[in-house]
Coordinates of C-alpha atoms in Angstrom, one line a residue:
Chain A
X1 CA 114.1 77.0 128.3
X2 CA 112.0 77.0 131.1
X3 CA 108.9 76.3 129.2
X4 CA 107.9 72.7 128.9
X5 CA 104.4 72.6 127.3
X6 CA 103.0 75.5 125.4
X7 CA 99.7 75.3 124.2
X8 CA 98.6 77.6 121.3
X9 CA 95.1 78.8 120.7
X10 CA 94.2 79.6 117.1
X11 CA 96.0 77.9 114.3
X12 CA 96.1 80.3 111.8
X13 CA 99.1 82.2 110.3
X14 CA 100.7 83.0 113.6
X15 CA 99.8 80.4 115.8
X16 CA 100.7 77.9 113.0
X17 CA 103.9 79.6 112.6
X18 CA 104.6 79.6 116.4
X19 CA 104.2 75.7 116.4
X20 CA 106.5 75.3 113.5
X21 CA 109.0 77.6 114.8
X22 CA 109.2 75.6 118.3
X23 CA 109.6 72.4 116.6
X24 CA 112.4 73.6 114.5
X25 CA 114.1 75.7 117.0
X26 CA 112.9 74.7 120.4
X27 CA 112.1 70.9 119.7
X28 CA 112.5 69.8 123.4
X29 CA 109.2 72.0 124.0
X30 CA 106.0 70.2 123.7
X31 CA 103.2 71.6 121.9
X32 CA 99.4 71.3 122.0
X33 CA 97.0 73.5 119.9
X34 CA 93.4 73.9 119.4
X35 CA 91.3 76.1 116.8
X36 CA 87.6 76.6 117.0
X37 CA 87.2 75.8 113.3
X38 CA 87.0 72.0 112.9
X39 CA 88.8 72.1 109.3
X40 CA 91.4 74.3 110.7
X41 CA 92.2 71.7 113.4
X42 CA 92.3 68.9 110.5
X43 CA 94.6 70.9 108.3
X44 CA 96.8 71.7 111.4
X45 CA 97.4 68.1 112.2
X46 CA 97.9 67.2 108.8
X47 CA 100.8 69.9 108.6
X48 CA 102.0 69.0 112.1
X49 CA 101.7 72.6 113.3
X50 CA 101.8 71.4 116.8
X51 CA 102.6 68.2 118.5
X52 CA 98.9 67.5 119.5
X53 CA 95.9 69.1 118.2
X54 CA 93.2 68.9 120.6
X55 CA 89.3 68.8 120.4
X56 CA 88.7 71.5 123.1
X57 CA 90.6 74.5 124.4
X58 CA 90.6 73.2 127.8
X59 CA 92.1 69.9 126.8
X60 CA 94.7 71.9 124.8
X61 CA 95.9 74.0 127.9
X62 CA 95.9 71.0 130.3
X63 CA 99.4 70.9 131.8
X64 CA 100.7 73.9 129.8
X65 CA 102.9 76.3 131.5
X66 CA 102.6 78.8 128.6
X67 CA 99.5 79.4 126.7
X68 CA 99.4 81.6 123.6
X69 CA 96.5 83.2 122.4
X70 CA 96.4 83.6 118.4
X71 CA 92.9 84.7 117.8
X72 CA 91.7 88.1 116.5
X73 CA 91.7 90.6 119.2
X74 CA 88.0 90.5 119.6
X75 CA 87.8 86.7 120.0
X76 CA 90.5 86.9 122.8
X77 CA 87.9 87.6 125.8
X78 CA 85.8 84.5 124.8
X79 CA 88.9 82.3 124.0
X80 CA 90.5 83.1 127.3
X81 CA 87.1 82.5 129.5
X82 CA 87.0 79.0 128.0
X83 CA 90.0 77.8 129.5
X84 CA 89.7 79.5 132.7
X85 CA 88.7 76.3 134.6
X86 CA 91.5 74.3 133.4
X87 CA 94.4 76.5 133.0
X88 CA 97.1 75.5 135.4
X89 CA 97.8 78.0 138.4
X90 CA 101.0 79.7 137.5
X91 CA 100.8 79.2 133.7
X92 CA 102.0 82.2 131.8
X93 CA 99.3 83.8 129.5
X94 CA 100.4 85.7 126.5
X95 CA 99.3 86.3 122.9
X96 CA 100.1 87.9 119.3
X97 CA 97.4 90.4 119.0
X98 CA 98.1 93.6 117.2
X99 CA 96.6 95.7 119.9
X100 CA 97.8 95.4 123.5
X101 CA 95.9 97.6 125.9
X102 CA 92.5 96.2 124.8
X103 CA 93.8 92.5 124.6
X104 CA 95.7 92.8 127.8
X105 CA 92.4 94.2 129.6
X106 CA 90.5 91.1 128.2
X107 CA 92.9 88.4 129.2
X108 CA 93.5 89.7 132.8
X109 CA 89.8 90.1 133.3
X110 CA 89.2 86.4 132.1
X111 CA 92.0 84.7 133.8
X112 CA 92.5 86.8 136.9
X113 CA 94.8 84.3 138.6
X114 CA 97.2 83.7 136.3
X115 CA 100.3 86.0 135.0
X116 CA 99.6 87.8 131.8
X117 CA 102.3 89.3 129.5
X118 CA 101.0 90.1 126.2
X119 CA 103.3 90.2 123.2
X120 CA 103.2 91.2 119.6
X121 CA 105.4 89.7 116.9
X122 CA 105.4 92.5 114.1
X123 CA 105.3 89.6 111.1
X124 CA 103.1 88.3 108.9
X125 CA 102.0 88.0 105.3
X126 CA 98.9 88.7 103.5
X127 CA 97.7 85.1 103.6
X128 CA 96.0 83.6 106.6
X129 CA 94.8 80.0 107.8
X130 CA 96.5 77.0 108.9
X131 CA 98.1 76.7 105.6
X132 CA 99.8 79.9 105.5
X133 CA 102.4 79.5 108.5
X134 CA 106.1 78.8 108.3
X135 CA 108.8 78.5 110.7
X136 CA 111.0 81.2 109.8
X137 CA 108.2 84.0 109.9
X138 CA 109.7 85.6 113.1
X139 CA 113.5 86.0 111.9
X140 CA 114.9 89.2 112.0
X141 CA 111.6 90.7 113.0
X142 CA 110.8 92.5 116.1
X143 CA 108.5 91.2 118.7
X144 CA 107.1 93.7 121.1
X145 CA 106.3 92.5 124.8
X146 CA 104.0 95.0 126.8
X147 CA 104.6 93.9 130.4
X148 CA 101.9 95.3 132.8
X149 CA 102.9 96.8 135.9
X150 CA 104.2 94.5 138.6
X151 CA 105.1 92.0 136.1
X152 CA 107.4 89.2 137.5
X153 CA 110.5 89.8 136.1
X154 CA 111.7 86.0 135.8
X155 CA 108.7 85.2 133.7
X156 CA 109.5 88.3 131.6
X157 CA 112.8 87.2 131.0
X158 CA 111.5 83.7 130.0
X159 CA 109.0 84.8 127.6
X160 CA 111.7 87.2 126.1
X161 CA 114.1 84.2 125.5
X162 CA 111.2 82.2 124.0
X163 CA 110.7 84.7 121.5
X164 CA 114.3 85.4 120.8
X165 CA 114.6 81.4 120.3
X166 CA 112.3 81.7 117.3
X167 CA 114.3 84.2 115.9
X168 CA 112.8 87.4 116.9
X169 CA 114.4 90.7 118.0
X170 CA 112.5 91.5 121.4
X171 CA 111.6 95.2 122.6
X172 CA 109.8 95.9 125.7
X173 CA 107.3 98.6 125.5
X174 CA 104.3 100.3 127.5
X175 CA 101.0 99.1 125.9
X176 CA 99.8 102.4 125.3
X177 CA 103.1 103.5 123.5
X178 CA 102.7 100.2 121.4
X179 CA 99.1 101.0 120.3
X180 CA 100.2 104.6 119.1
X181 CA 103.5 103.0 117.0
X182 CA 101.4 100.2 115.4
X183 CA 98.5 102.8 114.7
X184 CA 100.8 104.8 112.2
X185 CA 103.1 101.6 111.1
X186 CA 100.5 99.0 110.4
X187 CA 96.8 100.0 111.3
X188 CA 96.8 103.2 109.3
X189 CA 98.5 101.4 106.4
X190 CA 96.1 98.7 106.2
X191 CA 93.1 101.1 106.5
X192 CA 94.2 103.4 103.8
X193 CA 94.8 100.3 101.6
X194 CA 91.9 98.6 102.0
X195 CA 90.2 102.0 101.3
X196 CA 91.8 102.5 97.9
X197 CA 91.3 99.2 96.9
X198 CA 87.6 99.5 97.4
X199 CA 87.8 103.3 95.6
X200 CA 89.2 101.5 92.4
X201 CA 86.4 98.9 92.5
X202 CA 83.7 101.2 92.4
X203 CA 84.5 103.4 89.6
X204 CA 82.1 103.7 86.7
X205 CA 84.7 105.1 84.2
X206 CA 87.4 102.9 84.7
X207 CA 86.6 99.0 84.8
X208 CA 87.8 96.6 87.4
X209 CA 89.6 94.9 84.7
X210 CA 91.6 98.0 83.6
X211 CA 92.5 98.3 87.3
X212 CA 93.9 95.0 87.8
X213 CA 95.5 95.0 84.2
X214 CA 97.7 98.4 85.0
X215 CA 98.0 97.7 88.7
X216 CA 102.0 97.3 88.2
X217 CA 101.9 101.3 87.9
X218 CA 101.5 101.4 91.9
X219 CA 98.1 100.1 93.0
X220 CA 99.2 96.4 93.1
X221 CA 101.5 97.5 96.2
X222 CA 98.2 98.3 98.2
X223 CA 96.6 95.2 97.4
X224 CA 98.6 92.9 99.1
X225 CA 97.9 94.3 102.6
X226 CA 94.3 94.8 101.7
X227 CA 94.2 91.1 101.2
X228 CA 95.0 90.5 105.0
X229 CA 92.3 88.6 106.8
X230 CA 89.0 90.8 107.3
X231 CA 88.2 89.5 110.8
X232 CA 91.4 90.0 112.2
X233 CA 91.3 93.8 110.9
X234 CA 87.9 94.6 111.8
X235 CA 88.9 93.7 115.4
X236 CA 92.1 95.9 115.4
X237 CA 90.1 99.0 114.2
X238 CA 87.5 98.5 116.9
X239 CA 90.2 97.6 119.6
X240 CA 92.7 100.3 118.9
X241 CA 90.1 103.1 117.8
X242 CA 91.3 106.0 119.6
X243 CA 95.0 106.0 118.3
X244 CA 93.8 105.0 114.7
X245 CA 91.5 107.8 114.6
X246 CA 94.1 110.2 115.6
X247 CA 96.5 109.0 113.1
X248 CA 94.0 109.1 110.5
X249 CA 93.2 112.8 111.3
X250 CA 96.9 113.8 111.0
X251 CA 97.1 111.7 107.5
X252 CA 94.1 113.4 106.3
X253 CA 95.4 116.9 107.1
X254 CA 98.8 116.3 105.1
X255 CA 96.8 114.9 102.3
X256 CA 94.6 117.7 101.9
X257 CA 97.8 120.1 101.8
X258 CA 99.1 118.0 99.0
X259 CA 95.8 118.4 97.3
X260 CA 95.6 121.7 97.7
X261 CA 99.4 121.9 96.2
X262 CA 97.9 120.1 93.3
X263 CA 95.1 122.4 92.7
X264 CA 97.2 125.5 92.9
X265 CA 100.0 124.1 90.8
X266 CA 102.7 124.6 93.6
X267 CA 105.3 122.3 92.2
X268 CA 107.8 123.3 94.8
X269 CA 105.6 122.0 97.5
X270 CA 105.0 118.6 96.1
X271 CA 108.9 118.3 95.1
X272 CA 109.8 119.3 98.8
X273 CA 107.3 116.4 100.2
X274 CA 108.4 113.7 97.5
X275 CA 112.2 114.5 98.2
X276 CA 112.0 114.1 101.9
X277 CA 110.4 110.5 102.0
X278 CA 113.2 109.0 100.2
X279 CA 115.3 108.7 103.3
X280 CA 113.0 106.6 105.2
X281 CA 113.1 104.0 102.8
X282 CA 116.6 103.7 102.7
X283 CA 116.6 103.4 106.7
X284 CA 114.2 100.7 106.4
X285 CA 116.1 98.6 103.8
X286 CA 119.8 99.4 106.1
X287 CA 118.1 98.0 109.1
X288 CA 116.5 94.8 107.2
X289 CA 113.1 95.4 107.5
X290 CA 112.7 95.4 103.7
X291 CA 114.1 93.5 100.6
X292 CA 116.2 96.2 98.8
X293 CA 116.0 94.3 95.3
X294 CA 114.2 96.8 92.9
X295 CA 110.5 95.7 92.9
X296 CA 111.3 93.4 95.7
X297 CA 112.8 91.4 93.0
X298 CA 109.6 90.9 91.2
X299 CA 111.4 91.5 88.0
X300 CA 113.9 89.0 88.5
X301 CA 111.1 86.6 89.0
X302 CA 109.3 87.9 85.9
X303 CA 112.5 87.5 83.8
X304 CA 113.0 84.0 84.9
Chain B
X1 CA 111.4 95.8 62.1
X2 CA 111.1 99.0 60.2
X3 CA 113.0 101.2 62.7
X4 CA 116.8 101.4 61.8
X5 CA 117.6 104.1 64.0
X6 CA 116.2 104.8 67.6
X7 CA 117.0 108.1 69.5
X8 CA 116.5 108.1 73.1
X9 CA 116.2 111.4 74.8
X10 CA 116.7 111.0 78.7
X11 CA 118.6 107.8 80.2
X12 CA 117.3 107.2 83.2
X13 CA 115.3 104.0 84.4
X14 CA 113.0 104.1 81.6
X15 CA 115.5 105.4 78.7
X16 CA 118.0 103.0 79.9
X17 CA 115.8 100.0 79.9
X18 CA 114.6 100.5 76.4
X19 CA 118.0 101.1 75.3
X20 CA 119.0 97.7 76.8
X21 CA 116.0 95.9 75.6
X22 CA 116.6 97.1 72.1
X23 CA 120.1 95.7 72.4
X24 CA 118.8 92.4 73.7
X25 CA 115.8 91.6 71.3
X26 CA 116.1 94.1 68.4
X27 CA 120.2 93.6 67.8
X28 CA 119.6 95.3 64.3
X29 CA 118.4 98.4 65.5
X30 CA 121.2 101.1 66.0
X31 CA 120.5 103.1 69.1
X32 CA 121.8 106.6 70.0
X33 CA 121.0 108.6 73.1
X34 CA 121.2 112.0 75.2
X35 CA 120.7 113.0 78.8
X36 CA 121.1 116.6 79.8
X37 CA 122.7 115.4 82.9
X38 CA 126.8 114.4 82.0
X39 CA 127.0 112.5 84.9
X40 CA 124.3 110.5 83.3
X41 CA 125.7 110.7 80.1
X42 CA 129.0 109.2 81.4
X43 CA 127.4 106.2 83.4
X44 CA 124.9 105.6 80.3
X45 CA 128.2 105.2 78.1
X46 CA 129.8 103.0 80.7
X47 CA 126.9 100.9 80.9
X48 CA 126.4 100.9 77.3
X49 CA 122.6 101.9 77.6
X50 CA 122.6 102.7 73.9
X51 CA 125.2 102.2 71.0
X52 CA 126.1 106.0 70.9
X53 CA 125.9 108.3 73.7
X54 CA 125.8 112.1 72.2
X55 CA 126.7 115.3 73.8
X56 CA 123.5 117.1 72.5
X57 CA 120.0 116.1 71.8
X58 CA 120.4 117.2 68.0
X59 CA 123.2 115.0 67.6
X60 CA 121.2 112.1 69.0
X61 CA 118.3 112.5 66.7
X62 CA 120.3 113.1 63.4
X63 CA 119.1 110.2 61.2
X64 CA 116.7 108.8 63.3
X65 CA 113.6 107.2 62.3
X66 CA 112.1 107.0 66.2
X67 CA 112.9 109.2 69.1
X68 CA 111.3 108.4 72.3
X69 CA 111.4 111.0 75.2
X70 CA 112.1 109.6 78.3
X71 CA 112.1 112.9 80.4
X72 CA 109.5 113.8 83.1
X73 CA 106.4 115.0 81.7
X74 CA 107.0 118.7 82.6
X75 CA 110.3 118.3 80.7
X76 CA 109.0 117.3 77.3
X77 CA 108.1 120.6 75.8
X78 CA 111.7 121.7 76.2
X79 CA 113.3 118.6 75.1
X80 CA 111.3 118.5 72.3
X81 CA 111.8 122.0 71.1
X82 CA 115.7 121.3 71.5
X83 CA 115.6 118.8 68.4
X84 CA 112.9 120.8 66.3
X85 CA 115.4 121.7 63.8
X86 CA 117.4 118.6 63.4
X87 CA 114.7 115.8 63.5
X88 CA 114.7 114.0 60.1
X89 CA 111.4 114.9 58.4
X90 CA 108.8 111.9 58.7
X91 CA 110.5 110.4 62.0
X92 CA 108.1 109.2 64.5
X93 CA 108.1 110.8 67.9
X94 CA 106.8 108.7 71.0
X95 CA 107.6 109.0 74.8
X96 CA 106.9 107.2 78.0
X97 CA 105.2 109.6 80.2
X98 CA 102.6 108.7 82.9
X99 CA 100.3 111.3 81.5
X100 CA 99.3 111.2 77.9
X101 CA 97.1 114.4 77.3
X102 CA 99.5 116.8 78.4
X103 CA 102.3 115.3 76.8
X104 CA 100.9 114.4 73.6
X105 CA 99.9 118.3 73.3
X106 CA 103.3 119.4 74.3
X107 CA 105.2 117.1 71.7
X108 CA 102.7 118.0 68.7
X109 CA 103.1 121.7 69.7
X110 CA 107.1 121.5 69.5
X111 CA 107.3 119.0 66.7
X112 CA 104.3 120.3 64.2
X113 CA 105.8 118.6 61.3
X114 CA 106.5 115.1 62.4
X115 CA 103.9 112.3 63.5
X116 CA 103.4 111.8 67.2
X117 CA 102.1 108.7 69.0
X118 CA 102.7 108.9 72.7
X119 CA 103.0 105.7 74.3
X120 CA 103.3 104.4 78.3
X121 CA 104.9 101.4 79.6
X122 CA 103.4 100.5 82.7
X123 CA 106.7 99.4 84.2
X124 CA 109.0 100.6 86.5
X125 CA 110.9 100.2 89.9
X126 CA 111.4 102.6 92.7
X127 CA 114.7 103.0 91.3
X128 CA 115.8 105.9 89.1
X129 CA 118.8 107.2 87.2
X130 CA 121.2 105.5 84.4
X131 CA 122.2 102.5 86.7
X132 CA 118.3 101.4 87.5
X133 CA 117.5 100.3 84.0
X134 CA 117.7 96.7 82.8
X135 CA 116.7 94.6 79.5
X136 CA 113.6 92.7 81.0
X137 CA 111.6 95.7 82.7
X138 CA 108.9 95.6 79.9
X139 CA 108.3 91.9 79.9
X140 CA 104.8 90.8 80.7
X141 CA 104.0 94.3 81.2
X142 CA 101.5 96.6 79.6
X143 CA 102.3 99.2 77.2
X144 CA 99.6 101.8 76.5
X145 CA 99.7 103.5 73.2
X146 CA 97.4 106.7 72.7
X147 CA 97.3 107.6 69.1
X148 CA 95.8 111.0 68.3
X149 CA 93.1 111.2 65.8
X150 CA 94.2 110.6 62.1
X151 CA 97.1 108.7 63.4
X152 CA 98.8 106.8 60.3
X153 CA 97.9 103.4 60.8
X154 CA 101.2 102.0 59.4
X155 CA 103.3 104.2 61.9
X156 CA 100.9 103.0 64.7
X157 CA 101.3 99.3 63.7
X158 CA 105.3 99.6 63.7
X159 CA 105.2 101.2 66.9
X160 CA 103.3 98.5 68.4
X161 CA 105.5 95.8 66.8
X162 CA 108.3 97.7 68.4
X163 CA 107.1 97.6 72.2
X164 CA 105.9 93.7 71.5
X165 CA 109.3 93.0 70.8
X166 CA 110.7 94.4 73.9
X167 CA 108.2 92.1 75.7
X168 CA 105.4 94.4 76.3
X169 CA 101.8 93.6 75.9
X170 CA 100.2 96.5 73.8
X171 CA 96.9 98.4 74.3
X172 CA 95.3 101.1 72.5
X173 CA 93.6 103.7 74.3
X174 CA 92.2 107.1 74.1
X175 CA 94.6 109.7 75.8
X176 CA 91.9 110.9 78.1
X177 CA 90.8 107.5 79.4
X178 CA 94.3 106.7 80.0
X179 CA 94.6 109.6 82.0
X180 CA 91.7 108.6 84.3
X181 CA 92.8 104.9 84.5
X182 CA 96.4 105.8 85.6
X183 CA 95.1 108.3 87.9
X184 CA 93.6 105.5 89.9
X185 CA 96.0 102.6 89.5
X186 CA 99.4 104.8 89.6
X187 CA 98.8 108.3 90.2
X188 CA 96.6 108.1 93.4
X189 CA 98.5 105.1 95.3
X190 CA 101.8 107.4 94.6
X191 CA 100.3 110.5 96.4
X192 CA 98.9 108.7 99.3
X193 CA 102.1 106.7 99.7
X194 CA 104.0 110.0 99.6
X195 CA 101.5 111.2 102.2
X196 CA 101.8 108.6 104.7
X197 CA 105.3 108.4 104.7
X198 CA 105.2 112.0 105.1
X199 CA 102.8 111.9 108.3
X200 CA 104.7 109.1 109.7
X201 CA 107.9 111.3 110.0
X202 CA 106.1 114.1 111.6
X203 CA 104.9 112.3 114.8
X204 CA 106.1 113.6 117.8
X205 CA 104.8 110.8 120.1
X206 CA 106.3 107.9 117.7
X207 CA 109.9 108.3 116.8
X208 CA 111.1 108.0 113.3
X209 CA 113.4 105.1 114.3
X210 CA 110.1 103.4 115.8
X211 CA 108.5 104.0 112.6
X212 CA 111.4 102.2 110.7
X213 CA 111.6 99.3 113.0
X214 CA 108.0 98.2 112.9
X215 CA 107.5 99.2 109.3
X216 CA 107.3 95.4 108.6
X217 CA 103.6 95.6 110.1
X218 CA 102.3 97.3 106.8
X219 CA 104.1 100.8 106.5
X220 CA 107.2 99.4 104.4
X221 CA 104.7 98.4 101.4
X222 CA 104.4 102.3 101.2
X223 CA 108.0 103.4 101.3
X224 CA 108.7 101.5 98.0
X225 CA 106.6 103.6 95.9
X226 CA 107.2 106.8 98.2
X227 CA 111.0 106.6 97.1
X228 CA 110.1 107.2 93.4
X229 CA 111.6 110.0 91.5
X230 CA 110.4 113.1 93.2
X231 CA 110.6 115.3 89.8
X232 CA 108.9 113.0 87.7
X233 CA 106.0 112.6 90.1
X234 CA 105.9 116.4 90.6
X235 CA 105.1 116.6 87.0
X236 CA 102.6 113.9 86.9
X237 CA 100.3 115.5 89.5
X238 CA 100.7 118.7 87.6
X239 CA 99.9 117.3 84.2
X240 CA 97.3 114.9 85.1
X241 CA 95.5 117.4 87.8
X242 CA 92.0 117.2 86.9
X243 CA 91.8 113.1 86.9
X244 CA 94.0 113.1 90.0
X245 CA 91.9 115.3 91.9
X246 CA 88.8 113.4 90.8
X247 CA 90.1 110.0 92.0
X248 CA 91.2 111.7 95.4
X249 CA 87.8 113.0 96.0
X250 CA 86.4 109.7 96.0
X251 CA 89.2 108.1 97.9
X252 CA 88.5 110.7 100.5
X253 CA 84.7 110.1 100.7
X254 CA 85.4 106.4 101.2
X255 CA 87.8 106.9 103.8
X256 CA 85.6 109.1 105.5
X257 CA 82.7 106.5 105.7
X258 CA 85.5 103.8 107.1
X259 CA 86.5 106.7 109.7
X260 CA 82.6 107.1 110.7
X261 CA 82.5 103.1 110.9
X262 CA 85.4 103.1 113.4
X263 CA 84.4 105.6 115.5
X264 CA 80.9 104.3 115.9
X265 CA 82.2 100.8 116.4
X266 CA 80.3 99.4 113.2
X267 CA 82.2 96.1 112.9
X268 CA 79.9 94.9 110.3
X269 CA 80.6 97.8 107.6
X270 CA 84.3 97.3 108.2
X271 CA 84.1 93.6 107.8
X272 CA 82.1 94.0 104.5
X273 CA 84.6 96.4 103.2
X274 CA 87.6 94.3 104.0
X275 CA 86.1 91.0 102.6
X276 CA 85.4 92.3 99.1
X277 CA 89.2 93.8 98.4
X278 CA 90.5 90.3 98.3
X279 CA 89.3 89.2 95.1
X280 CA 91.2 92.0 93.3
X281 CA 94.4 91.0 94.7
X282 CA 93.5 86.9 93.5
X283 CA 92.7 88.6 89.9
X284 CA 96.1 90.6 90.0
X285 CA 98.2 87.7 90.7
X286 CA 95.9 85.4 88.3
X287 CA 96.9 87.8 85.5
X288 CA 100.6 87.7 86.3
X289 CA 100.7 91.5 87.5
X290 CA 102.4 90.5 90.7
X291 CA 104.2 87.8 92.6
X292 CA 101.9 85.3 94.7
X293 CA 104.8 84.3 96.9
X294 CA 103.6 85.5 100.3
X295 CA 105.3 88.8 101.2
X296 CA 106.6 88.8 97.7
X297 CA 109.2 86.4 98.6
X298 CA 110.7 88.7 101.4
X299 CA 110.4 85.8 103.9
X300 CA 112.2 83.2 101.6
X301 CA 115.1 86.0 101.4
X302 CA 115.2 86.7 104.8
X303 CA 115.3 82.9 105.9
X304 CA 118.3 82.6 103.3

């Protein structure tokens, strides 16, 4: 491994997991970290998320050859500006943001003298904060790296090796295409989940306690992702606006078609739609991106 | 337990689970069963889902004092008509359908001389068929019983005791209110999940293999419920049309508001919406209706 000292800016779920994974799988690398929230720094030090928790971002990046920004997309520009004077020349700048075009631009603008290669590990849980991370978060998950044009291929290969060492499968992708793919596989699902959980909270005829009680009928599956970090998701939707609005438009058209089928009682149209969606589930399980146990093994757990 | 012989019509996930649960927790009750699919009957016999798998529905209900219809809502009327000549006088008729007004009417019309008390165990997995059931499916899950006016209270109490013996918590509810509650906690979530999985399959710019690969970003949570039995769900939407369309209308309004917030860049509105949906998740976990392990324990599983 060519990196000797990795600085992690932002010590929440992702930053903390990177720190723990580096300690687990790349023990020879020194890690430093910083979070602007003092309480997070205290917890990060207590859990040993990085070797040294620093009091300032500048201190954290001193001597680093790789700095990874693990802050919400909207906070990237400020966080990068904060270290502009201290970051060693030649140190590689990367991140874990869910939108890549806007983040790439923010980092390149703030740190014009350093190489920037954005990355996005497609991994996470609904929990956030310094207590949420764990070393195996990236195992068997994809990490999408979106190198700008004219990226130094040696640096790129070093970043790929780093992520592979943490257990991820790496894919190289154009930033624009990344933003489109993630709009459908991640951003739109989150938007819809947030919406339906909100809708269910606002009914007059059905109480909130009834919604909670009978959530096992399907609703609860949406609440998991609707419990994700609000700041991060606000930034995602603002940063990847065009792709999200495009996907949302398509979703709305499809929903309208099903709505019409229900209204006119077109059972064949409903059946045809419901039948074809099963295949995707099977593929996701076959590729190891989800758990095949019925109910994700919830039933086993309940029965225990 | 006052029931001595329970007949189960339909031996899929729900019917099979009832049979297995009766054997486990109410061993003194004799069970018979029928499914119109011969292959399902064969598997049901091999797994011992009921004591006796019968070749006709009439044969299955002979001598029964409780018959439970576990077929899709749209198949209830035909299934009930099939046993109208054989069902013993006084035998209680019940079911497990996800819509209660339409099913109550269908059963009462087909079997005017028997008491009918519909029920709906709010439990399930995305799997269907005779191999999907298990004895603990109903444990710590709610079973909603919707007695029509002038129901015999002794019979009602016996049905409640039956479901409690299988591990369920029973709630008595008006059928109309049930259909509204389930429209939001179950039917709308399924409709939306089916829609988004369909939308994602039809994109030109993002391939299906990319959707599958990066589904861990949120999309996979929707695919589980979009893999549910198409016939049953077609029937649910046709049977509970009014309540589903009402909930869908509210959802669409809320989604439009978020869409506008994204378009105009109103981060405060987005944050406010995303912040308030976390509380519901916490309540669902506190009430034991979901698993608090991050990622439903998927991460533990992956790491193993």
